[in-house]
GROMACS .gro file of C-alpha atoms in nm:
model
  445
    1UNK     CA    1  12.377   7.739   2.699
    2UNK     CA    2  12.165   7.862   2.953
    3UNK     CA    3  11.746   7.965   2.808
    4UNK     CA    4  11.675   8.330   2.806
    5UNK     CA    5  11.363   8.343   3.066
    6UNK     CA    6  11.138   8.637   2.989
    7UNK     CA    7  11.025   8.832   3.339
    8UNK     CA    8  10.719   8.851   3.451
    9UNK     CA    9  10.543   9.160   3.274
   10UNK     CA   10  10.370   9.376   3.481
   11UNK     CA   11  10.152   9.671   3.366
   12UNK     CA   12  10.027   9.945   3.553
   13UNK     CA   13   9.771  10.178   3.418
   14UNK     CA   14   9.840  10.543   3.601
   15UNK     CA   15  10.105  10.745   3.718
   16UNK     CA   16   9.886  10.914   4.004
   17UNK     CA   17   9.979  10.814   4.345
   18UNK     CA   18   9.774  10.403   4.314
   19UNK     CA   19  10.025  10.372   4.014
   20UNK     CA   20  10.343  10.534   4.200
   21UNK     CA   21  10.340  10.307   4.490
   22UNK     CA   22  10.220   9.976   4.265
   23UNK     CA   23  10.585  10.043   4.109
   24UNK     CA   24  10.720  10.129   4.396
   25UNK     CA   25  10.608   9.819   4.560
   26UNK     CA   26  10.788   9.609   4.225
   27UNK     CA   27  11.114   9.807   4.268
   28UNK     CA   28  11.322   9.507   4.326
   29UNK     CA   29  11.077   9.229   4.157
   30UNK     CA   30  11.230   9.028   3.943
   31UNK     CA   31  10.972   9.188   3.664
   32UNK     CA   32  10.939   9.413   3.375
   33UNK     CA   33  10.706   9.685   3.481
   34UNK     CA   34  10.530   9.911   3.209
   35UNK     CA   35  10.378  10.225   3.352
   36UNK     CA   36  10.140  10.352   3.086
   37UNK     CA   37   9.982  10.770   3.113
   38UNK     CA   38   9.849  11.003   2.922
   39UNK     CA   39  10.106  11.266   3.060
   40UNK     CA   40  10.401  11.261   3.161
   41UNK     CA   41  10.432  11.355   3.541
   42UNK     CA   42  10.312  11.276   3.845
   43UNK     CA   43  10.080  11.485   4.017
   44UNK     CA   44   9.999  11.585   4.386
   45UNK     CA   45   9.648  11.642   4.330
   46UNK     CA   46   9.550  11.742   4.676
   47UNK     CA   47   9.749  12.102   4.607
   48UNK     CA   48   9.584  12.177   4.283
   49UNK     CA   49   9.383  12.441   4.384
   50UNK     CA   50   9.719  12.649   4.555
   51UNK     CA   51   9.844  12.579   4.201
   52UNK     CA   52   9.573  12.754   4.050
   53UNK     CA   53   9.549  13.028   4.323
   54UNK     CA   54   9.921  13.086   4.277
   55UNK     CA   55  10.085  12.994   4.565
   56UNK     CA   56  10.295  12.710   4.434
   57UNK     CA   57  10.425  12.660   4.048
   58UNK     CA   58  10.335  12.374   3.798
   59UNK     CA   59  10.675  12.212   3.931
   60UNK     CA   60  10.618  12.175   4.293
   61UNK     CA   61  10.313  11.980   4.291
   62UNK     CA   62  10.397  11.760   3.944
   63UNK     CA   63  10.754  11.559   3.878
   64UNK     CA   64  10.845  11.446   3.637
   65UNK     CA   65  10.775  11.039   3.612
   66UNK     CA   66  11.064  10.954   3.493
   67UNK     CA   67  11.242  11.146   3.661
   68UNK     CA   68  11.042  10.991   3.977
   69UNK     CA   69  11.131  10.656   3.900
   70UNK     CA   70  11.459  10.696   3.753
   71UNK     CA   71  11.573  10.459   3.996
   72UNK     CA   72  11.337  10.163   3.974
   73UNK     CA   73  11.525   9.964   3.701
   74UNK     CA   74  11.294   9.735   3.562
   75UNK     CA   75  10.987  10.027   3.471
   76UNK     CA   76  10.943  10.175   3.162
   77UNK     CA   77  10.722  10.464   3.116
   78UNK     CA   78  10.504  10.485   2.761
   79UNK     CA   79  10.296  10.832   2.721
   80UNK     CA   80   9.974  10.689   2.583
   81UNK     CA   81   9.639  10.656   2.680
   82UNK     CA   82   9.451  10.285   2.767
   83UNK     CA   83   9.149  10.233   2.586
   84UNK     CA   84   9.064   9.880   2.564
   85UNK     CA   85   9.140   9.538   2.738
   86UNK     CA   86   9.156   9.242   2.597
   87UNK     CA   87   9.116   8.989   2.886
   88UNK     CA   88   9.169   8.664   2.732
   89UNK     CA   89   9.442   8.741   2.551
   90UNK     CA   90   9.624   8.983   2.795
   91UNK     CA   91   9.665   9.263   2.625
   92UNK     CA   92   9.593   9.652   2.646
   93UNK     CA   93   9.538   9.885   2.390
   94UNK     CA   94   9.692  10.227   2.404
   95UNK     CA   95   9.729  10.519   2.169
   96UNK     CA   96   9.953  10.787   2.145
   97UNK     CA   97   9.941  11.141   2.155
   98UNK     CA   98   9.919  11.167   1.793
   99UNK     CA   99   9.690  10.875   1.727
  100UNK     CA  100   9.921  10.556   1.690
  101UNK     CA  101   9.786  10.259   1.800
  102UNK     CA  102   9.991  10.077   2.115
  103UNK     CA  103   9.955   9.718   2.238
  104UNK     CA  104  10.102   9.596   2.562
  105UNK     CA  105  10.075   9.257   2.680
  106UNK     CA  106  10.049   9.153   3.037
  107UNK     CA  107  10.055   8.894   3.278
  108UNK     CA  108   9.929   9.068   3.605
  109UNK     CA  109   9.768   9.477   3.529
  110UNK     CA  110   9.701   9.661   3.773
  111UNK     CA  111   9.434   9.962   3.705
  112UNK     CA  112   9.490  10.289   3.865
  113UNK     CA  113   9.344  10.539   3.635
  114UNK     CA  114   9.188  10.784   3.903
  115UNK     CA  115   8.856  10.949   3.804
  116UNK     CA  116   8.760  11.235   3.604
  117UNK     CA  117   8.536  11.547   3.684
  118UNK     CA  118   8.140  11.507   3.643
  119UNK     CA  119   7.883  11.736   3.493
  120UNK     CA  120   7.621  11.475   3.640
  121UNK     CA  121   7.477  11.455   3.270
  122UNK     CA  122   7.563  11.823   3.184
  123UNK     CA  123   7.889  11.784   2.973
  124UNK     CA  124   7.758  12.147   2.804
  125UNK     CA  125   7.869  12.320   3.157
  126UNK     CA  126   8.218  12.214   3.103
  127UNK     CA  127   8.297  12.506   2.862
  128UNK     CA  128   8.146  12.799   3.079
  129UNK     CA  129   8.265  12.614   3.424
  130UNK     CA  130   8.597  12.448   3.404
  131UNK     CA  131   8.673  12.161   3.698
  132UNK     CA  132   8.993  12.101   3.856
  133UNK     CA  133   9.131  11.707   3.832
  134UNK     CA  134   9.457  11.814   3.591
  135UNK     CA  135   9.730  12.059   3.587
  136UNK     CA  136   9.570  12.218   3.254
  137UNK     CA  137   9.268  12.262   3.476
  138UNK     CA  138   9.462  12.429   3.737
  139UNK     CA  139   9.624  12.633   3.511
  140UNK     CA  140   9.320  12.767   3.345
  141UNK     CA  141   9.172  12.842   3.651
  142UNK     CA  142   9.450  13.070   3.763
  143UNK     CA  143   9.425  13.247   3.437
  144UNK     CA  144   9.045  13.285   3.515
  145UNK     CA  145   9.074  13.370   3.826
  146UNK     CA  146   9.334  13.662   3.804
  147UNK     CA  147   9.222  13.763   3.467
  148UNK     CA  148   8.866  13.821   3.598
  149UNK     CA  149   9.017  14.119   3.837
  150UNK     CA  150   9.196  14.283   3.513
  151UNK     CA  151   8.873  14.262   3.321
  152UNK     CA  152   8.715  14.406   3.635
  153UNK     CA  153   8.947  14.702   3.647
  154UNK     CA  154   8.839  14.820   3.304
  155UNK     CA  155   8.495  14.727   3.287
  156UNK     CA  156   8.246  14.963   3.092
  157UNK     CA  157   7.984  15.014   3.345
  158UNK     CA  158   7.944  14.931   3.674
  159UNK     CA  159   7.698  14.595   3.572
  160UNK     CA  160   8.038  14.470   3.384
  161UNK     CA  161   8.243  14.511   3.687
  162UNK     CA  162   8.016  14.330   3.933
  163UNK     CA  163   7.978  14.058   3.685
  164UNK     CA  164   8.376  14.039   3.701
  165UNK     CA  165   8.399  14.050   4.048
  166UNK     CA  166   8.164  13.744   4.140
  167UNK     CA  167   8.277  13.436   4.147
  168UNK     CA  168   8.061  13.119   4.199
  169UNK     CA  169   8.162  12.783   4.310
  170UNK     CA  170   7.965  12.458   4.262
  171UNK     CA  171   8.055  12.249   4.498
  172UNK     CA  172   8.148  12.239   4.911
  173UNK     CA  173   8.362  11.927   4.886
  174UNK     CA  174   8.738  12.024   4.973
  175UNK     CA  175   8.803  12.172   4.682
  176UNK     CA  176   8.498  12.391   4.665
  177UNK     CA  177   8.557  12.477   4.993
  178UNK     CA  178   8.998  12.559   4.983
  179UNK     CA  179   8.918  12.722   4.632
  180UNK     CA  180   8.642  12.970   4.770
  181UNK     CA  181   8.907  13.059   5.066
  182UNK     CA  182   9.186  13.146   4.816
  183UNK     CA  183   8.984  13.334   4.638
  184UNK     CA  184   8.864  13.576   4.892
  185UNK     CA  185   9.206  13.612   5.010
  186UNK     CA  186   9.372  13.678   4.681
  187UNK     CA  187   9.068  13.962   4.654
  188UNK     CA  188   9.088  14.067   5.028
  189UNK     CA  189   9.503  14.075   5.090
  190UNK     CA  190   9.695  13.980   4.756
  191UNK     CA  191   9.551  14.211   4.524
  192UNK     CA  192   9.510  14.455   4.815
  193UNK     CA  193   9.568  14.843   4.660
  194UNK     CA  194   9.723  14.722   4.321
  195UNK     CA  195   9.408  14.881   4.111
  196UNK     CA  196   9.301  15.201   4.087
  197UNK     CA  197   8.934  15.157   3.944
  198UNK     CA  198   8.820  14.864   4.181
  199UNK     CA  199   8.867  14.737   4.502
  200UNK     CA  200   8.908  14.425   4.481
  201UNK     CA  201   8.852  14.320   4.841
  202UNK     CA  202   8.454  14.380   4.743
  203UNK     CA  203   8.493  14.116   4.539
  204UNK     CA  204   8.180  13.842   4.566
  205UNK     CA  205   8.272  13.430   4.677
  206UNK     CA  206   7.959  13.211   4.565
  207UNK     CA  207   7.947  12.857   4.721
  208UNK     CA  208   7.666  12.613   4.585
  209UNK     CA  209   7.601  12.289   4.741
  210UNK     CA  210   7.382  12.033   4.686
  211UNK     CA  211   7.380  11.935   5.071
  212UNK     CA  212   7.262  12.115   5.342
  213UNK     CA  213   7.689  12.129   5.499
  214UNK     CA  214   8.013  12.208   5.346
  215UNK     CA  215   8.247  11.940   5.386
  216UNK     CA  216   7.964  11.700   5.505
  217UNK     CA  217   8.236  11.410   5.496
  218UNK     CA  218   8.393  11.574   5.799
  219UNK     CA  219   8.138  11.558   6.025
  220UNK     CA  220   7.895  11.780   6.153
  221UNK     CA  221   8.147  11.962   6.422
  222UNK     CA  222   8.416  11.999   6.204
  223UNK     CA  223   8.194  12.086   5.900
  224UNK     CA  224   8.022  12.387   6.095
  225UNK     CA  225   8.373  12.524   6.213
  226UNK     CA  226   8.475  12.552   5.848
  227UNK     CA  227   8.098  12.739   5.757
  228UNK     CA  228   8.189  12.961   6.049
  229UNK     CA  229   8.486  13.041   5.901
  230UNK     CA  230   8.445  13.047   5.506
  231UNK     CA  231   8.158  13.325   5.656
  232UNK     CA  232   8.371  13.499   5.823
  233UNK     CA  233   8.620  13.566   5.528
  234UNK     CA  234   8.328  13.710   5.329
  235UNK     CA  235   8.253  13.350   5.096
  236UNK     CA  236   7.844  13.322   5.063
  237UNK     CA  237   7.732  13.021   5.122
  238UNK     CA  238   7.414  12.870   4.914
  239UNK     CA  239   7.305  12.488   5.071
  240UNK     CA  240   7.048  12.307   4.971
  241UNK     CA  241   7.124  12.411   4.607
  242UNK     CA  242   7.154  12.244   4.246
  243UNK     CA  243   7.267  12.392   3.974
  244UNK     CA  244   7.018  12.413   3.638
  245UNK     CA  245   7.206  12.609   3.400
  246UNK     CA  246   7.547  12.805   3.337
  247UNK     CA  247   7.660  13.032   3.035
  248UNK     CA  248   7.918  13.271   3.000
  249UNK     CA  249   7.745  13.529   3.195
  250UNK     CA  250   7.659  13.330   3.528
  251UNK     CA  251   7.434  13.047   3.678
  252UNK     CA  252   7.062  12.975   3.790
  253UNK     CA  253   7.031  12.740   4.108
  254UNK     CA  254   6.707  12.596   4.255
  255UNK     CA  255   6.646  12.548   4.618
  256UNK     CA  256   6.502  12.268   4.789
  257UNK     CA  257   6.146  12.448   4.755
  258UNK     CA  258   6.208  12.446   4.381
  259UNK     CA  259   6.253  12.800   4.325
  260UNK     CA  260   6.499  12.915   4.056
  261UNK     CA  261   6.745  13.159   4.131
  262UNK     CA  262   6.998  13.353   3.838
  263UNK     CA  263   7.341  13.468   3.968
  264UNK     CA  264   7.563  13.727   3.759
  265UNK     CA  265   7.948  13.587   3.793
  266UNK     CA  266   8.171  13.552   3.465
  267UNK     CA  267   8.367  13.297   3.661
  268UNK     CA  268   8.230  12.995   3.762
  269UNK     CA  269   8.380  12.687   3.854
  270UNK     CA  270   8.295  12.357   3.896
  271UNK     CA  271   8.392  12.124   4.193
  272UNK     CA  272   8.137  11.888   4.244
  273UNK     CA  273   8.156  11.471   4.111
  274UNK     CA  274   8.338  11.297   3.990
  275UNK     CA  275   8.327  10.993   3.724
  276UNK     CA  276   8.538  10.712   3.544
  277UNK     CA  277   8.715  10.732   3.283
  278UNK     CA  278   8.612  10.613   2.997
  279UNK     CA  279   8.881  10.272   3.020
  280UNK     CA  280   8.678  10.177   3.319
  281UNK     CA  281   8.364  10.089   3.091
  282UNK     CA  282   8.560   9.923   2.836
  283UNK     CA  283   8.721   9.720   3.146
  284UNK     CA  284   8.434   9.614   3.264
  285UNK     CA  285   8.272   9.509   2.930
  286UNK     CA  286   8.605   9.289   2.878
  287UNK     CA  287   8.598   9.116   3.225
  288UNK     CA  288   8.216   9.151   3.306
  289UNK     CA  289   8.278   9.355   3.666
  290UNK     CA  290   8.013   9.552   3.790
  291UNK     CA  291   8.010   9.939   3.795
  292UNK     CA  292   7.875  10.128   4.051
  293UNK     CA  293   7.677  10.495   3.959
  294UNK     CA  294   8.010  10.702   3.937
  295UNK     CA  295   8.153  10.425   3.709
  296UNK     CA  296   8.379  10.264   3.973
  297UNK     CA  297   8.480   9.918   3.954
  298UNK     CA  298   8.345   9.704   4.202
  299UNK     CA  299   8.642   9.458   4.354
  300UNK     CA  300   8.702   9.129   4.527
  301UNK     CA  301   8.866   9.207   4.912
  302UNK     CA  302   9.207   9.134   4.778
  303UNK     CA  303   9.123   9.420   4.490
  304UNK     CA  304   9.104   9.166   4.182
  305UNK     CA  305   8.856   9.165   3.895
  306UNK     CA  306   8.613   8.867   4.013
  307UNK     CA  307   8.720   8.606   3.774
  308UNK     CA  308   9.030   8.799   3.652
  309UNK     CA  309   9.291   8.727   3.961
  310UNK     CA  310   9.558   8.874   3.704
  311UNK     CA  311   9.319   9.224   3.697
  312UNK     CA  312   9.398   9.461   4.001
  313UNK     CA  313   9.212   9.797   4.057
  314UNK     CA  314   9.315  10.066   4.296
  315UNK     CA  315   9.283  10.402   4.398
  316UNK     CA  316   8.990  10.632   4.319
  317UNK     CA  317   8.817  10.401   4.016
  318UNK     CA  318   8.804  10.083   4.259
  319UNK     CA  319   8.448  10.058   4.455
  320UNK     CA  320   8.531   9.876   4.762
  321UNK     CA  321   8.339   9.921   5.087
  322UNK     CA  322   8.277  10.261   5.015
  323UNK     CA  323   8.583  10.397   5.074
  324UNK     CA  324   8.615  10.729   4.997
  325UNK     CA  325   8.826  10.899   4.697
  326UNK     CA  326   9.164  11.015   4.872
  327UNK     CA  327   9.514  11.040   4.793
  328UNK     CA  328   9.550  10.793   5.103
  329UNK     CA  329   9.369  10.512   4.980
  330UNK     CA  330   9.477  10.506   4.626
  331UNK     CA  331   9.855  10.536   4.821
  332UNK     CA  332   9.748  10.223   5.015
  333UNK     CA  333   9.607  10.048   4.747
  334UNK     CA  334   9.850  10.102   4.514
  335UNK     CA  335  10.130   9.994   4.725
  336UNK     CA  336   9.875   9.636   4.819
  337UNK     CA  337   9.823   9.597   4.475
  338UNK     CA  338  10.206   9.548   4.414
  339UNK     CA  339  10.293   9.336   4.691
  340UNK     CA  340  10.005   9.131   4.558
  341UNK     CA  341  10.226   9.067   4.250
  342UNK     CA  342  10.561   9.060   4.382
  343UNK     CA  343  10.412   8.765   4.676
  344UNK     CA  344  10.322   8.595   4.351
  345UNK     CA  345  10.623   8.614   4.163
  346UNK     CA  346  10.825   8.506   4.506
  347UNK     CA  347  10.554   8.199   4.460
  348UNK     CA  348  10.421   8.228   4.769
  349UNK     CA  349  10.106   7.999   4.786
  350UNK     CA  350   9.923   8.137   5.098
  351UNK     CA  351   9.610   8.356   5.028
  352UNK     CA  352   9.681   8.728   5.018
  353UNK     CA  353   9.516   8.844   5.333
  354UNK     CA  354   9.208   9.149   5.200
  355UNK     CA  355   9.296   9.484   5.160
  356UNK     CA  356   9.251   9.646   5.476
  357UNK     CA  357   9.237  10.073   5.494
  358UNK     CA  358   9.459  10.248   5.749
  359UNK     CA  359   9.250  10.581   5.771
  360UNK     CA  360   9.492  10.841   5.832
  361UNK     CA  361   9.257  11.106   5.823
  362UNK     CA  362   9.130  11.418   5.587
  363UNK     CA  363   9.240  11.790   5.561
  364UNK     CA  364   9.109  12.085   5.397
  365UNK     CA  365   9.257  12.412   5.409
  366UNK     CA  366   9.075  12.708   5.433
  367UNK     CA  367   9.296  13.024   5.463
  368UNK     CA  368   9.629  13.163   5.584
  369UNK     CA  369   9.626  12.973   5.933
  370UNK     CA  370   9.291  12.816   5.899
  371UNK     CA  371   9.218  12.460   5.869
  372UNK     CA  372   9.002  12.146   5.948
  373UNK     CA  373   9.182  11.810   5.991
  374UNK     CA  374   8.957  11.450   6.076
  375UNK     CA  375   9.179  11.162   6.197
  376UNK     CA  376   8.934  10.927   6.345
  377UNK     CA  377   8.853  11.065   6.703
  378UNK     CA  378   9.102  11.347   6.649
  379UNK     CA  379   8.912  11.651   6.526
  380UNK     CA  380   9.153  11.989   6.454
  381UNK     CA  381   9.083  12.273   6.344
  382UNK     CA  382   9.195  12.671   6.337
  383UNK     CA  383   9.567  12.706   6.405
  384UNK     CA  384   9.638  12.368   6.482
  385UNK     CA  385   9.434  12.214   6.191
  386UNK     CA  386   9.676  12.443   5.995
  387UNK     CA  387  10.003  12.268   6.133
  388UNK     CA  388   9.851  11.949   6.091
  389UNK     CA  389   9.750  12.046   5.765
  390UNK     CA  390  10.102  12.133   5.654
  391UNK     CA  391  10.308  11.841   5.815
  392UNK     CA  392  10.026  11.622   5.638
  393UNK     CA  393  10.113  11.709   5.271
  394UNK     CA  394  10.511  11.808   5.366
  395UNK     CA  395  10.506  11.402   5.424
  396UNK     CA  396  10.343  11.311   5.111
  397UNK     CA  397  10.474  11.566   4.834
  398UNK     CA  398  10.734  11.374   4.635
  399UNK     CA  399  11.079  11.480   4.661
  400UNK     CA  400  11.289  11.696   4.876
  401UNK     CA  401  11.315  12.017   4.622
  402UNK     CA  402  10.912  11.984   4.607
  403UNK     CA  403  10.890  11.951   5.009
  404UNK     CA  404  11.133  12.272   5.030
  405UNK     CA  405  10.999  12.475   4.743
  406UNK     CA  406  10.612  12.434   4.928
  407UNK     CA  407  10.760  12.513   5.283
  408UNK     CA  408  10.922  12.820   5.162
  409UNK     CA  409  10.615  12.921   4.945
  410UNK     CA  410  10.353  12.888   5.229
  411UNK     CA  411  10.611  13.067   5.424
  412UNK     CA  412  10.593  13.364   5.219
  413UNK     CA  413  10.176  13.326   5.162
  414UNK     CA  414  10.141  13.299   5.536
  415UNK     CA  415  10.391  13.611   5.624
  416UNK     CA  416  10.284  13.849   5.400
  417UNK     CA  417   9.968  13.691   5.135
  418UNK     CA  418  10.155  13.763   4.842
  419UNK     CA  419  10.184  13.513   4.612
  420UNK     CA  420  10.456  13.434   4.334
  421UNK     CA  421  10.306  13.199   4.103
  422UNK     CA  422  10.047  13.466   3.939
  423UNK     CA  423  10.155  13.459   3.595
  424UNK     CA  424   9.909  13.363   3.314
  425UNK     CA  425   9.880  13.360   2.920
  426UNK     CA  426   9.512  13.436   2.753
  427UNK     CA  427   9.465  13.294   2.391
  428UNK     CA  428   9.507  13.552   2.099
  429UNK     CA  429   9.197  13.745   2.047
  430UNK     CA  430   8.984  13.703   1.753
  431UNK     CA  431   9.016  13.925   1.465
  432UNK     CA  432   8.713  14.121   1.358
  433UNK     CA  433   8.545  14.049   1.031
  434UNK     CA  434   8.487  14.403   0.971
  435UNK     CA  435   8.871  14.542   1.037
  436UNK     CA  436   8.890  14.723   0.724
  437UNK     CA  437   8.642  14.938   0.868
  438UNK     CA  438   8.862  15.089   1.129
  439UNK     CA  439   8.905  15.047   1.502
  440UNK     CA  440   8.605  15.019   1.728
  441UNK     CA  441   8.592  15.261   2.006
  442UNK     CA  442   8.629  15.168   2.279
  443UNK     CA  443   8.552  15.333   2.647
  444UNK     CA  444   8.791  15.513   2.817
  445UNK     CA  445   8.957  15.330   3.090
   0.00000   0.00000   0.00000
């Protein structure tokens, strides 16, 4: 009678793109593979913000995981959320949804959790100023953004209505930067002639950045070209800016001279930092690793926990010769992190040779035909940072109905700026205390 011999188990912590291609890498492993997240989908991050702008739907940037690795036989997918480690006894601690505790043993885990947004110490901003890092974000910013133009359109006085018709951004990173473009677009061609009250093309873009450049990471060159441009679709730019305070009626900024500045906008968002989660800190207490200021863990070359050569970290939450935060390097890591395991199940004995990055460049798009693209020496931008732009993220977005539903999307946005994806839902109003009383009036609109 032949002994039952248990596989290798193998659990990743993620379903981002770090986790994605960790599995992928493991496909045909002889190992049990245990994908643990707190939802259930994978999501392109880098199109959030069309997403929220309404250019593409909830199911063209996220698929289902399952449904992703439907054909990777040996993974398992558990909806639950990490938050412990046990080291020494190889084991992680989950909990569901609703609360249940979850353990999961391990042999090898590999940690691609991603990172979440940053208030930089101001958590209370998160209410008036919502960030974009999930699809719940995206969603609520589209409901923001679109609801801000009704609320505009029937707006008691004309203080109301500019408040309405301001948004401010905090934050020149990519996101900042493709979010202020969408918006001015949406207000300047979408929207074009469907009020009667407002025109929405007057609408006001606010960009805040810390930094004296938007989209410093680009370079000067390119990160001038995209100023030149968010400028010329009407977005204000503020450098040299930090935020000091945000309500539900706008934001005060102080310069570099240390004057304080109050903007009205009811819709501000944030885009700017980004921290660990909070599994990273619990990691790190369980293994000792080092954390740098964002909460990053801070890796051997080959991406292990010093002293933990079962403990892998990828993507976004692993600090590693400063590379930055992209959707290429957690790809890349990911997929190194899983032929790390599978070399060691095939017991090969020869040290792993250090993770090494393959930069294959940044993109940020800006509007309808407008874009900046960095590839090492190659520097693109207008037009042709626009193609690149689009074969770029055609190549990455998972599966073929995503690839087709975004081509034929951005070839309606581009032809005519409509977009498709502008429904939203607003939460059921509060009822008065003081109903019996009779309705309020209410000015005419």
């Amino acid at each position: 009678m032949q002994d039952h011999i248990t596989p290798r188990r193998v659990v990743i912590l993620g379903g981002g793109f770090a986790g994605l291609f960790a599995a992928r890498a493991l496909r045909k492993s002889p190992v049990a593979v245990t994908v643990v997240d707190r939802r259930a989908h994978h999501l392109f991050q880098p199109l959030l913000y069309q997403c929220a702008s309404g250019i593409l739907s909830e199911g063209q940037i996220a698929q289902p995981l399952r449904g992703v690795l439907r054909r990777h036989h040996n993974v398992r997918c558990v909806l639950a959320e990490a938050t412990d480690v046990d080291a020494g006894a190889r084991l992680v601690h989950a909990r569901r949804p609703e609360g249940e505790a979850v353990v999961l043993p391990y042999d090898d885990l590999i940690v691609a959790v991603g990172m979440r947004q940053s208030y930089f110490g101001h958590d209370e901003f998160a209410a008036h100023a919502p960030g974009m890092k999930t699809l719940d974000d995206a969603l609520d910013i589209r409901r923001r953004i679109y609801r801000a133009f009704e609320m505009a359109e029937t707006a008691a006085d004309e203080r109301e209505r500019r408040q309405w018709l301001t948004f401010a951004l905090v934050g020149a990173g990519p996101t900042g930067v493709e979010l202020a473009g969408q918006i001015r677009e949406i207000a300047g061609h979408t929207l074009d002639r469907e009020f009667r009250k407002i025109d929405s093309a007057e609408a006001r873009v606010l960009l805040f950045e810390g930094s004296d450049a938007v989209l410093g990471a680009f370079g000067p060159r390119l990160a001038h070209r995209a100023a030149r441009t968010l400028q010329g679709l009407g977005v204000e730019l503020h450098l040299g800016t930090r935020v000091t305070g945000i309500d539900s009626r706008g934001l005060t900024v102080r310069d570099h001279d240390g004057r304080t500045t109050g903007f009205e906008a009811r819709t501000v968002l944030w885009t700017a930092g980004v921290e660990a989660p909070p599994i990273a800190a619990a990691l790190a207490k369980a293994t000792g690793a080092e954390q740098d200021r964002a909460g990053r863990i801070l890796v051997a070359p080959d991406l292990t926990v010093p002293g933990q050569p079962e403990i892998r970290v990828t993507g976004d939450v692993m600090s590693l010769d400063k590379l930055p935060g992209l959707a290429e390097v957690a790809m890349q890591s990911g997929a190194y992190a899983g032929r790390s395991v599978r070399h060691a199940v095939e017991g090969r004995t020869k040290q792993p040779k250090p993770f090494t990055y393959v930069d294959l460049g940044s993109a940020a798009y800006i509007a309808r035909g407008r874009a900046v693209v960095k590839a090492g020496p190659l520097h693109l931008s207008g037009f042709t940072g626009w193609l690149a732009w689009l074969l770029i993220h055609l190549a990455f977005l998972t599966g073929f109905r995503s690839r087709l539903g975004a081509l034929l999307s951005w070839s309606v946005a581009f032809a005519t700026g409509s977009r498709r994806e502008r429904a939203f839902t607003l939460p059921d109003a509060e009822v008065p205390t003081a109903r019996a009383a009779g309705p309020k009036a209410s000015p005419p609109v």
